[in-house]
Amino acid sequence: MNEFARSALYVLVAAGLAAGAVWTRQVPEELVQSAARDERGTPFFPEFSDIAQATSLEVWEFDEDQGGLIPFKVEFKDGVWRIPSHFGYPADAKDRLARTASAFIGLQRTVLRTDREEDFPRFGVVDPQADESAPSEGRGRRVTLRDADGKVLVDMIIGRKAGDEFELDGKKEKLEGQPGLVFVRRADEKRVYGVKLDLDLSTKFKDWIETDLLQLDVAAITSITNDAYKVDEEWLARGAIRILPGEKTVVGRKDGEWIVEGMGPDERANIAVIDSMTDTLRELTIVDVLPRERARLEDAGFFLTNQGVYSNEGELRVDLDTGVTYVLRFGEVVPSPEGEEGLRRFMVVQASFNPKALKKPDDEEAQKKAKQRVEELNKRFGDWYYVISAASFDSLRPPRKLLTEPKPAEDDAGEDAEHEGHDPGEHDHGEALGPPRPGEGADPGEGATPKKEDANPSEGATPKKDANPGEGAAPKEEDANPGEGATPKKDANSGEGATPKEDASPGEGAPAGGEAPSGGAGGS
């Protein structure tokens, strides 16, 4: 071959390579996979073969709007699944983690799309943990599974799906490819593959926890007391506590039917509203948690006095015929994320033993079971401060005017036994347990005092009244002895409370302005 022919051949080869480079940049579906021919059909993680190996899951996402990382982690530690990113709160994670892990077992390399880093933003597989030198657009979700010894089983960056439309460098694009393909790469590799990945991976806290917070049997409810008192914040500024009485409503059962205390002869209980209350109690979902610490307790809307704990927005008391009483105390508001209506709110929960609510108050076996249940519940609730949505808060505390409705004329004739539009089979209204007994109930001092939180306070500042709960730990009273507080007298009324001195500290005097809320003598 003469020199001219050899030069011409080089030119043709170079042109072919350049054309191939352009073709590769366009990332067609039929990309020639010669560079990885020997890897097609091989698993990404050959050493991961048993879902039982996985004892921790860590997910990192990048928030393009805020420009920051969003971490989530769940791990099996000391015999319990916990969420370290949420202060070690117990997780209901076994089944969900198993489903996540199984998606990666045997996952094979199939369609190679690119191995060029400049293509990563387009496929959405830029490492979310990359430094600022990496593109902020197109950062994917990094998923890491480890075993009990901390050995990495899976470390993968999951990107866009075929057919996704997105904006990159100011231009609208659509990612071509076979429907159902997800573009992924190992965190330690550059090759991007399209794979069939059936992965239901949520990083929402509420998806990894027990959704039934209270574990409460609605059919066992005998009465619900809503005490909507408030704490006078003007007095707080002067170092004292004054309670402002609010509307107090009692809902209970008589002959198996809901009634509202003080209901007139022309009124009846609004079953739809009461059912909404009980449904919320049965399915009360928390949206965030924080460890309780006593330091700066008042910032969260809770106040420790010698008469017990008072909360900024009153409390809800739920008595059960099992002898267990729940007290839900509501504190300060918490900013809600964008798109969620209303303001979230801090809440603490305490259980106590109430023998008078038992079907047979002298039943020793029932008393024993009730006391054991109270201990279990307080162990569950005692270390945590919960955050609930505005919708849950409003549903639990309807004003009295919504609890009743005019009685139709048909009721007087006995022809309208059921409310219009209400299916009595849809909700269990329980047995005939008699009228509510608002003056009776548990001595909250008998309930277990919440445990002292062992979280390191330096890990996060205590949230202020307008704080985002994810930014710091919420307070907890840790050394209060519920038995030492003076229980409010049963015959106290709003005019009989002793007004504290202006220079009194919250722990030095009784709150003034109204009777103590139910359960006021107990710990939070």
Coordinates of C-alpha atoms in Angstrom, one line a residue:
M1 CA 0.0 0.0 0.0
N2 CA 1.5 3.3 -1.1
E3 CA 1.7 6.4 1.2
F4 CA -1.3 8.1 -0.5
A5 CA -3.5 5.0 0.0
R6 CA -2.4 4.6 3.6
S7 CA -3.2 8.3 4.3
A8 CA -6.6 8.0 2.7
L9 CA -7.4 5.0 4.9
Y10 CA -6.4 6.9 8.0
V11 CA -8.7 9.7 7.0
L12 CA -11.6 7.3 6.5
V13 CA -11.1 5.6 9.8
A14 CA -10.9 8.9 11.6
A15 CA -14.1 10.1 9.9
G16 CA -15.8 6.8 10.9
L17 CA -14.7 7.2 14.5
A18 CA -15.9 10.8 14.6
A19 CA -19.3 9.8 13.2
G20 CA -19.5 7.0 15.8
A21 CA -18.7 9.6 18.5
V22 CA -21.6 11.8 17.3
W23 CA -23.9 8.7 17.2
T24 CA -22.9 7.7 20.7
R25 CA -23.6 11.2 22.0
Q26 CA -27.1 10.9 20.6
V27 CA -27.4 7.6 22.6
P28 CA -29.6 5.6 20.2
E29 CA -31.4 2.5 21.4
E30 CA -29.2 0.2 19.3
L31 CA -25.9 1.3 20.7
V32 CA -23.2 -1.2 19.8
Q33 CA -22.0 -2.8 23.0
S34 CA -18.7 -4.2 22.0
A35 CA -16.9 -2.4 24.9
A36 CA -19.0 -4.3 27.4
R37 CA -20.0 -7.4 25.4
D38 CA -18.6 -9.7 28.0
E39 CA -20.6 -8.0 30.8
R40 CA -24.1 -8.3 29.2
G41 CA -26.3 -10.6 31.2
T42 CA -24.0 -10.5 34.3
P43 CA -25.4 -9.3 37.7
F44 CA -24.4 -5.9 39.0
F45 CA -23.9 -7.3 42.5
P46 CA -23.0 -11.0 42.2
E47 CA -22.1 -11.4 45.9
F48 CA -25.6 -10.2 47.1
S49 CA -27.8 -13.3 46.9
D50 CA -29.9 -13.3 50.1
I51 CA -32.2 -10.5 51.3
A52 CA -31.4 -11.5 54.9
Q53 CA -27.9 -10.2 54.4
A54 CA -29.2 -6.6 54.2
T55 CA -29.4 -5.0 57.6
S56 CA -29.3 -1.3 56.6
L57 CA -30.5 0.9 53.8
E58 CA -29.3 4.4 53.0
V59 CA -30.7 6.7 50.4
W60 CA -29.3 10.0 49.3
E61 CA -31.3 12.5 47.1
F62 CA -30.5 15.9 45.9
D63 CA -32.9 18.8 46.3
E64 CA -32.4 20.9 43.1
D65 CA -34.6 23.7 44.5
Q66 CA -32.8 24.0 47.8
G67 CA -29.4 22.8 46.5
G68 CA -28.8 20.4 49.3
L69 CA -28.7 16.7 50.1
I70 CA -31.7 14.8 51.6
P71 CA -30.5 11.7 53.5
F72 CA -32.6 8.8 54.7
K73 CA -31.4 5.7 56.5
V74 CA -33.0 2.7 58.2
E75 CA -31.0 0.0 60.1
F76 CA -31.4 -3.0 62.3
K77 CA -29.8 -2.2 65.6
D78 CA -30.0 -3.8 69.0
G79 CA -32.8 -6.1 67.8
V80 CA -35.0 -3.2 66.5
W81 CA -35.3 -1.5 63.1
R82 CA -34.6 2.2 63.5
I83 CA -34.4 5.3 61.5
P84 CA -31.1 7.1 62.4
S85 CA -32.0 10.1 60.2
H86 CA -35.0 10.6 62.5
F87 CA -33.3 10.3 65.8
G88 CA -33.4 6.5 65.9
Y89 CA -37.2 6.3 65.9
P90 CA -38.5 2.7 65.6
A91 CA -39.3 1.6 62.0
D92 CA -41.7 -0.9 60.7
A93 CA -39.1 -1.7 58.1
K94 CA -38.7 -5.5 57.8
D95 CA -41.1 -6.1 54.9
R96 CA -40.3 -2.9 53.0
L97 CA -36.6 -3.4 53.2
A98 CA -37.0 -7.0 52.0
R99 CA -38.9 -5.7 49.0
T100 CA -36.2 -3.1 48.3
A101 CA -33.3 -5.6 48.7
S102 CA -35.0 -8.3 46.4
A103 CA -35.1 -5.8 43.6
F104 CA -31.3 -5.8 43.4
I105 CA -30.7 -9.5 43.8
G106 CA -29.9 -10.9 40.4
L107 CA -30.3 -7.5 38.7
Q108 CA -28.4 -7.8 35.4
R109 CA -26.7 -5.5 33.0
T110 CA -28.7 -5.4 29.8
V111 CA -28.8 -2.3 27.5
L112 CA -25.6 -0.2 27.7
R113 CA -26.4 3.4 26.9
T114 CA -23.2 5.3 27.6
D115 CA -20.0 5.5 29.6
R116 CA -19.4 9.2 29.2
E117 CA -19.6 11.4 32.3
E118 CA -21.0 14.3 30.2
D119 CA -24.1 12.1 29.5
F120 CA -24.8 11.5 33.2
P121 CA -27.1 14.6 33.6
R122 CA -29.2 13.5 30.7
F123 CA -29.8 10.1 32.2
G124 CA -30.1 11.5 35.7
V125 CA -27.3 9.4 37.2
V126 CA -25.0 12.2 38.5
D127 CA -24.0 11.1 42.1
P128 CA -26.1 13.2 44.5
Q129 CA -23.2 13.2 46.9
A130 CA -20.8 14.7 44.3
D131 CA -19.1 17.9 45.2
E132 CA -20.0 21.3 43.7
S133 CA -17.7 20.7 40.7
A134 CA -20.3 18.1 39.4
P135 CA -23.4 19.3 37.6
S136 CA -26.3 20.1 39.9
E137 CA -28.8 19.0 37.2
G138 CA -29.6 15.4 36.7
R139 CA -28.5 14.1 40.1
G140 CA -29.9 10.7 40.8
R141 CA -30.9 8.8 43.9
R142 CA -28.1 6.8 45.4
V143 CA -29.1 3.6 47.2
T144 CA -26.7 1.7 49.4
L145 CA -27.4 -1.6 51.2
R146 CA -25.0 -3.0 53.8
D147 CA -24.8 -6.2 55.9
A148 CA -24.4 -6.4 59.7
D149 CA -20.6 -5.9 59.4
G150 CA -21.0 -2.8 57.3
K151 CA -19.9 -4.4 54.1
V152 CA -21.5 -2.8 51.0
L153 CA -23.9 -5.2 49.3
V154 CA -25.4 -2.7 46.8
D155 CA -24.3 0.8 45.9
M156 CA -26.2 2.1 42.9
I157 CA -27.3 5.4 41.4
I158 CA -30.8 5.3 40.0
G159 CA -31.7 7.9 37.3
R160 CA -34.5 8.7 34.9
K161 CA -36.9 6.4 33.1
A162 CA -37.3 6.0 29.4
G163 CA -39.9 8.5 28.2
D164 CA -39.2 11.0 30.9
E165 CA -39.4 14.6 29.9
F166 CA -37.1 17.1 31.6
E167 CA -35.2 20.3 31.1
L168 CA -31.5 20.3 30.8
D169 CA -29.3 23.4 30.1
G170 CA -32.5 25.4 29.5
K171 CA -33.7 23.0 26.8
K172 CA -36.7 20.6 27.0
E173 CA -35.7 17.0 26.3
K174 CA -37.3 13.6 26.3
L175 CA -35.4 10.5 27.1
E176 CA -35.9 7.9 24.4
G177 CA -35.8 4.2 25.1
Q178 CA -37.8 1.0 25.5
P179 CA -40.8 1.7 27.8
G180 CA -40.2 0.5 31.3
L181 CA -36.4 0.9 31.3
V182 CA -34.8 2.7 34.2
F183 CA -31.3 4.1 33.7
V184 CA -28.8 3.1 36.4
R185 CA -25.1 2.7 37.1
R186 CA -23.0 1.3 39.9
A187 CA -21.6 4.1 42.0
D188 CA -18.1 3.0 41.2
E189 CA -18.6 2.6 37.5
K190 CA -19.2 5.0 34.6
R191 CA -21.3 2.7 32.3
V192 CA -25.0 3.5 32.3
Y193 CA -27.4 0.7 31.6
G194 CA -31.1 0.6 30.9
V195 CA -32.7 -2.1 33.1
K196 CA -36.0 -3.4 34.2
L197 CA -36.1 -2.4 37.9
D198 CA -39.2 -2.9 39.9
L199 CA -38.4 -0.8 42.9
D200 CA -40.9 0.8 45.3
L201 CA -38.5 2.9 47.2
S202 CA -39.9 5.6 49.5
T203 CA -37.8 8.0 51.6
K204 CA -40.9 9.4 53.3
F205 CA -40.7 9.0 57.0
K206 CA -44.4 8.1 57.3
D207 CA -43.9 5.1 54.9
W208 CA -41.4 3.4 57.2
I209 CA -43.2 3.7 60.6
E210 CA -46.1 2.0 62.3
T211 CA -49.1 4.0 61.0
D212 CA -51.3 3.2 63.9
L213 CA -49.7 5.4 66.5
L214 CA -52.1 5.0 69.3
Q215 CA -53.1 1.4 68.8
L216 CA -56.5 2.3 70.1
D217 CA -59.7 0.2 69.8
V218 CA -62.4 2.7 68.8
A219 CA -65.1 0.3 69.8
A220 CA -63.8 0.4 73.4
I221 CA -64.2 4.2 73.8
T222 CA -66.5 5.3 76.5
S223 CA -66.0 9.0 76.3
I224 CA -63.9 11.7 74.6
T225 CA -63.2 15.0 76.4
N226 CA -61.8 17.9 74.5
D227 CA -60.5 20.6 76.8
A228 CA -59.5 23.6 74.6
Y229 CA -57.8 25.7 77.2
K230 CA -54.8 27.9 76.3
V231 CA -51.8 29.2 78.1
D232 CA -51.6 33.0 78.4
E233 CA -48.4 33.9 76.6
E234 CA -48.4 37.4 78.0
W235 CA -47.9 36.0 81.4
L236 CA -45.2 33.7 80.1
A237 CA -43.2 36.8 79.2
R238 CA -43.3 37.7 82.9
G239 CA -42.1 34.3 84.1
A240 CA -45.5 33.0 85.2
I241 CA -48.2 30.7 83.9
R242 CA -51.9 31.5 83.6
I243 CA -54.4 29.2 82.1
L244 CA -57.2 30.6 79.9
P245 CA -60.3 28.4 80.1
G246 CA -61.7 27.4 76.7
E247 CA -64.6 25.3 75.4
K248 CA -64.8 21.9 77.0
T249 CA -66.9 19.2 75.3
V250 CA -67.6 15.6 76.3
V251 CA -68.8 13.0 73.9
G252 CA -69.8 9.6 75.2
R253 CA -72.1 6.7 74.7
K254 CA -75.6 5.9 76.1
D255 CA -77.4 2.7 75.1
G256 CA -74.9 2.2 72.3
E257 CA -75.5 5.6 70.8
W258 CA -73.2 8.7 70.8
I259 CA -74.4 11.6 72.9
V260 CA -72.9 15.0 73.6
E261 CA -73.0 16.3 77.2
G262 CA -75.4 19.2 77.5
M263 CA -77.3 18.3 74.4
G264 CA -80.8 19.8 74.2
P265 CA -84.0 17.9 73.6
D266 CA -84.1 19.2 70.0
E267 CA -80.5 18.1 69.3
R268 CA -78.8 14.9 68.4
A269 CA -75.1 14.0 68.0
N270 CA -73.6 14.7 64.6
I271 CA -72.4 11.2 63.8
A272 CA -70.4 12.2 60.8
V273 CA -68.2 14.6 62.9
I274 CA -67.8 12.1 65.7
D275 CA -66.9 9.3 63.2
S276 CA -64.3 11.7 61.8
M277 CA -62.8 12.1 65.3
T278 CA -62.7 8.3 66.0
D279 CA -61.4 7.6 62.6
T280 CA -58.5 10.0 63.2
L281 CA -57.8 8.4 66.6
R282 CA -57.8 5.0 65.0
E283 CA -55.5 6.0 62.1
L284 CA -53.6 8.9 63.7
T285 CA -50.5 9.4 61.4
I286 CA -47.5 11.3 62.5
V287 CA -45.5 13.3 60.0
D288 CA -42.3 13.7 62.0
V289 CA -40.8 12.9 65.4
L290 CA -38.3 14.4 67.8
P291 CA -36.7 13.1 71.0
R292 CA -38.2 14.7 74.1
E293 CA -35.8 16.6 76.4
R294 CA -36.6 18.8 79.3
A295 CA -34.3 21.6 78.2
R296 CA -36.3 24.5 76.8
L297 CA -39.5 22.5 77.1
E298 CA -41.6 25.7 76.7
D299 CA -40.4 26.3 73.2
A300 CA -42.5 23.4 72.1
G301 CA -45.6 24.6 73.9
F302 CA -45.5 22.5 77.1
F303 CA -45.2 23.9 80.6
L304 CA -44.3 22.0 83.8
T305 CA -45.9 23.2 87.0
N306 CA -46.5 21.9 90.5
Q307 CA -50.0 20.9 89.2
G308 CA -48.6 18.9 86.3
V309 CA -48.0 19.6 82.6
Y310 CA -50.0 22.1 80.6
S311 CA -50.0 22.4 76.9
N312 CA -50.3 25.5 74.7
E313 CA -53.4 24.3 72.9
G314 CA -55.2 22.2 75.4
E315 CA -55.6 18.4 75.4
L316 CA -57.9 15.6 74.4
R317 CA -58.7 12.8 76.8
V318 CA -60.0 9.4 75.5
D319 CA -61.3 6.9 78.1
L320 CA -61.7 3.2 77.1
D321 CA -63.7 0.4 78.8
T322 CA -60.4 -1.5 79.1
G323 CA -59.3 0.8 81.9
V324 CA -56.8 2.7 79.7
T325 CA -57.0 6.4 79.3
Y326 CA -55.1 8.3 76.6
V327 CA -54.2 12.0 77.0
L328 CA -53.1 13.8 73.9
R329 CA -51.6 17.3 74.6
F330 CA -51.1 19.8 71.8
G331 CA -48.3 22.3 71.7
E332 CA -46.8 24.9 69.4
V333 CA -47.3 25.1 65.6
V334 CA -44.6 23.8 63.2
P335 CA -44.2 25.1 59.7
S336 CA -45.6 22.7 57.1
P337 CA -43.8 21.9 53.8
E338 CA -44.9 23.6 50.6
G339 CA -48.2 22.2 49.3
E340 CA -49.5 21.1 52.7
E341 CA -52.4 23.1 54.0
G342 CA -52.4 24.5 57.5
L343 CA -49.7 24.3 60.2
R344 CA -48.4 21.2 61.7
R345 CA -48.4 20.9 65.5
F346 CA -46.4 19.3 68.3
M347 CA -48.1 16.6 70.3
V348 CA -47.2 14.4 73.2
V349 CA -49.1 11.3 74.3
Q350 CA -49.5 9.7 77.8
A351 CA -51.5 6.7 78.9
S352 CA -52.9 6.2 82.4
F353 CA -54.9 3.6 84.3
N354 CA -58.6 4.4 84.8
P355 CA -60.3 1.7 86.9
K356 CA -63.7 3.5 86.9
A357 CA -63.9 3.1 83.1
L358 CA -63.8 -0.7 83.3
K359 CA -66.9 -2.6 82.6
K360 CA -66.3 -4.3 85.9
P361 CA -64.3 -1.9 88.0
D362 CA -63.5 -4.6 90.6
D363 CA -62.2 -7.1 88.1
E364 CA -58.7 -7.7 89.3
E365 CA -57.6 -9.5 86.1
A366 CA -58.9 -6.6 84.0
Q367 CA -57.1 -4.2 86.2
K368 CA -53.8 -6.1 85.8
K369 CA -54.1 -6.2 82.0
A370 CA -54.9 -2.4 82.0
K371 CA -51.9 -1.5 84.1
Q372 CA -49.7 -3.7 81.9
R373 CA -51.0 -2.0 78.8
V374 CA -50.5 1.5 80.2
E375 CA -46.9 0.6 80.9
E376 CA -46.4 -0.7 77.4
L377 CA -47.9 2.4 75.9
N378 CA -45.9 4.9 78.0
K379 CA -42.8 3.0 77.1
R380 CA -43.8 3.5 73.4
F381 CA -44.8 7.2 73.8
G382 CA -42.5 8.4 76.6
D383 CA -39.3 9.2 74.6
W384 CA -40.9 11.0 71.7
Y385 CA -42.5 14.2 70.7
Y386 CA -44.7 13.8 67.7
V387 CA -45.7 16.2 64.9
I388 CA -49.2 15.9 63.4
S389 CA -50.8 17.6 60.4
A390 CA -53.2 20.5 60.7
A391 CA -55.9 18.2 59.2
S392 CA -55.4 15.7 62.1
F393 CA -55.4 18.4 64.7
D394 CA -58.7 20.0 63.4
S395 CA -60.4 16.6 63.1
L396 CA -59.6 15.7 66.7
R397 CA -60.9 19.0 68.1
P398 CA -64.2 20.0 66.4
P399 CA -66.1 22.9 68.2
R400 CA -69.2 21.9 70.1
K401 CA -71.4 23.6 67.5
L402 CA -70.3 20.9 65.0
L403 CA -70.8 18.0 67.4
T404 CA -74.6 18.4 67.4
E405 CA -77.2 19.0 64.8
P406 CA -81.0 19.7 64.9
K407 CA -83.1 16.7 65.4
P408 CA -85.5 16.1 62.5
A409 CA -89.2 15.8 63.2
E410 CA -89.0 12.1 62.2
D411 CA -86.8 11.4 65.2
D412 CA -89.6 12.3 67.6
A413 CA -91.9 9.9 65.8
G414 CA -89.2 7.2 65.9
E415 CA -89.1 7.0 62.1
D416 CA -85.5 8.3 61.6
A417 CA -83.4 6.0 63.7
E418 CA -80.3 6.6 61.5
H419 CA -78.9 9.9 60.3
E420 CA -79.3 10.8 56.7
G421 CA -76.5 9.5 54.6
H422 CA -74.9 7.6 57.6
D423 CA -74.4 3.9 57.3
P424 CA -74.4 2.4 60.8
G425 CA -72.5 -0.6 59.7
E426 CA -69.6 1.5 58.5
H427 CA -68.4 2.4 62.0
D428 CA -68.5 0.4 65.2
H429 CA -70.3 2.5 67.8
G430 CA -69.7 0.0 70.5
E431 CA -71.8 -1.5 73.2
A432 CA -74.3 0.3 75.5
L433 CA -71.8 1.6 78.0
G434 CA -73.8 4.4 79.6
P435 CA -73.4 8.1 79.6
P436 CA -70.0 9.8 79.6
R437 CA -68.6 10.5 83.1
P438 CA -66.6 13.7 82.6
G439 CA -65.7 14.1 86.2
E440 CA -64.3 10.6 86.5
G441 CA -61.1 9.1 85.2
A442 CA -57.6 8.2 85.8
D443 CA -55.2 9.8 88.1
P444 CA -52.4 10.6 85.6
G445 CA -49.9 10.3 88.4
E446 CA -50.4 6.5 88.0
G447 CA -49.1 6.6 84.5
A448 CA -45.5 5.9 83.7
T449 CA -43.2 8.9 83.6
P450 CA -41.5 9.3 80.1
K451 CA -37.9 8.1 80.1
K452 CA -35.1 10.6 79.9
E453 CA -33.9 11.0 76.3
D454 CA -30.3 10.0 75.8
A455 CA -29.8 11.9 72.6
N456 CA -26.9 14.2 72.5
P457 CA -28.4 17.8 72.7
S458 CA -25.4 19.0 70.6
E459 CA -26.8 17.1 67.7
G460 CA -29.4 19.7 67.1
A461 CA -30.8 22.9 68.5
T462 CA -34.1 22.7 70.3
P463 CA -36.8 24.0 67.9
K464 CA -38.2 27.4 68.4
K465 CA -41.9 28.1 68.0
D466 CA -41.4 28.6 64.3
A467 CA -38.7 25.9 63.9
N468 CA -38.7 23.1 61.4
P469 CA -38.8 19.9 63.4
G470 CA -36.2 18.3 61.3
E471 CA -33.7 20.9 62.4
G472 CA -33.4 20.2 66.0
A473 CA -34.5 18.1 68.9
A474 CA -37.8 18.9 70.7
P475 CA -37.7 19.1 74.5
K476 CA -38.8 16.6 77.1
E477 CA -39.3 16.9 80.8
E478 CA -37.1 14.2 82.2
D479 CA -37.0 14.3 85.9
A480 CA -40.5 15.4 86.8
N481 CA -42.1 13.0 89.3
P482 CA -45.8 12.9 88.4
G483 CA -46.6 11.8 91.9
E484 CA -45.2 15.0 93.4
G485 CA -47.5 17.4 91.7
A486 CA -50.6 18.6 93.6
T487 CA -53.6 17.2 91.8
P488 CA -56.2 19.9 91.0
K489 CA -59.3 19.7 93.1
K490 CA -62.3 18.1 91.4
D491 CA -64.6 21.0 92.3
A492 CA -62.3 23.7 90.9
N493 CA -63.9 26.0 88.4
S494 CA -62.6 28.8 86.3
G495 CA -63.0 31.4 89.0
E496 CA -61.4 29.4 91.8
G497 CA -57.9 28.9 90.4
A498 CA -55.3 30.7 92.4
T499 CA -53.7 33.5 90.3
P500 CA -49.9 33.2 90.3
K501 CA -47.7 36.0 91.3
E502 CA -46.2 38.0 88.5
D503 CA -42.7 36.9 89.5
A504 CA -43.6 33.3 90.0
S505 CA -41.8 30.7 88.0
P506 CA -43.8 28.0 86.2
G507 CA -42.9 25.4 88.8
E508 CA -43.6 27.6 91.8
G509 CA -47.4 28.1 91.7
A510 CA -50.6 26.7 90.4
P511 CA -51.8 28.0 87.0
A512 CA -54.6 30.5 87.3
G513 CA -57.7 31.2 85.4
G514 CA -59.5 27.8 85.3
E515 CA -59.7 24.2 86.4
A516 CA -56.7 22.0 85.6
P517 CA -57.0 20.0 82.5
S518 CA -57.7 16.3 82.7
G519 CA -54.6 14.5 83.5
G520 CA -52.9 17.7 84.6
A521 CA -51.0 16.1 87.4
G522 CA -49.1 13.6 85.2
G523 CA -45.9 13.9 83.3
S524 CA -46.0 14.8 79.7

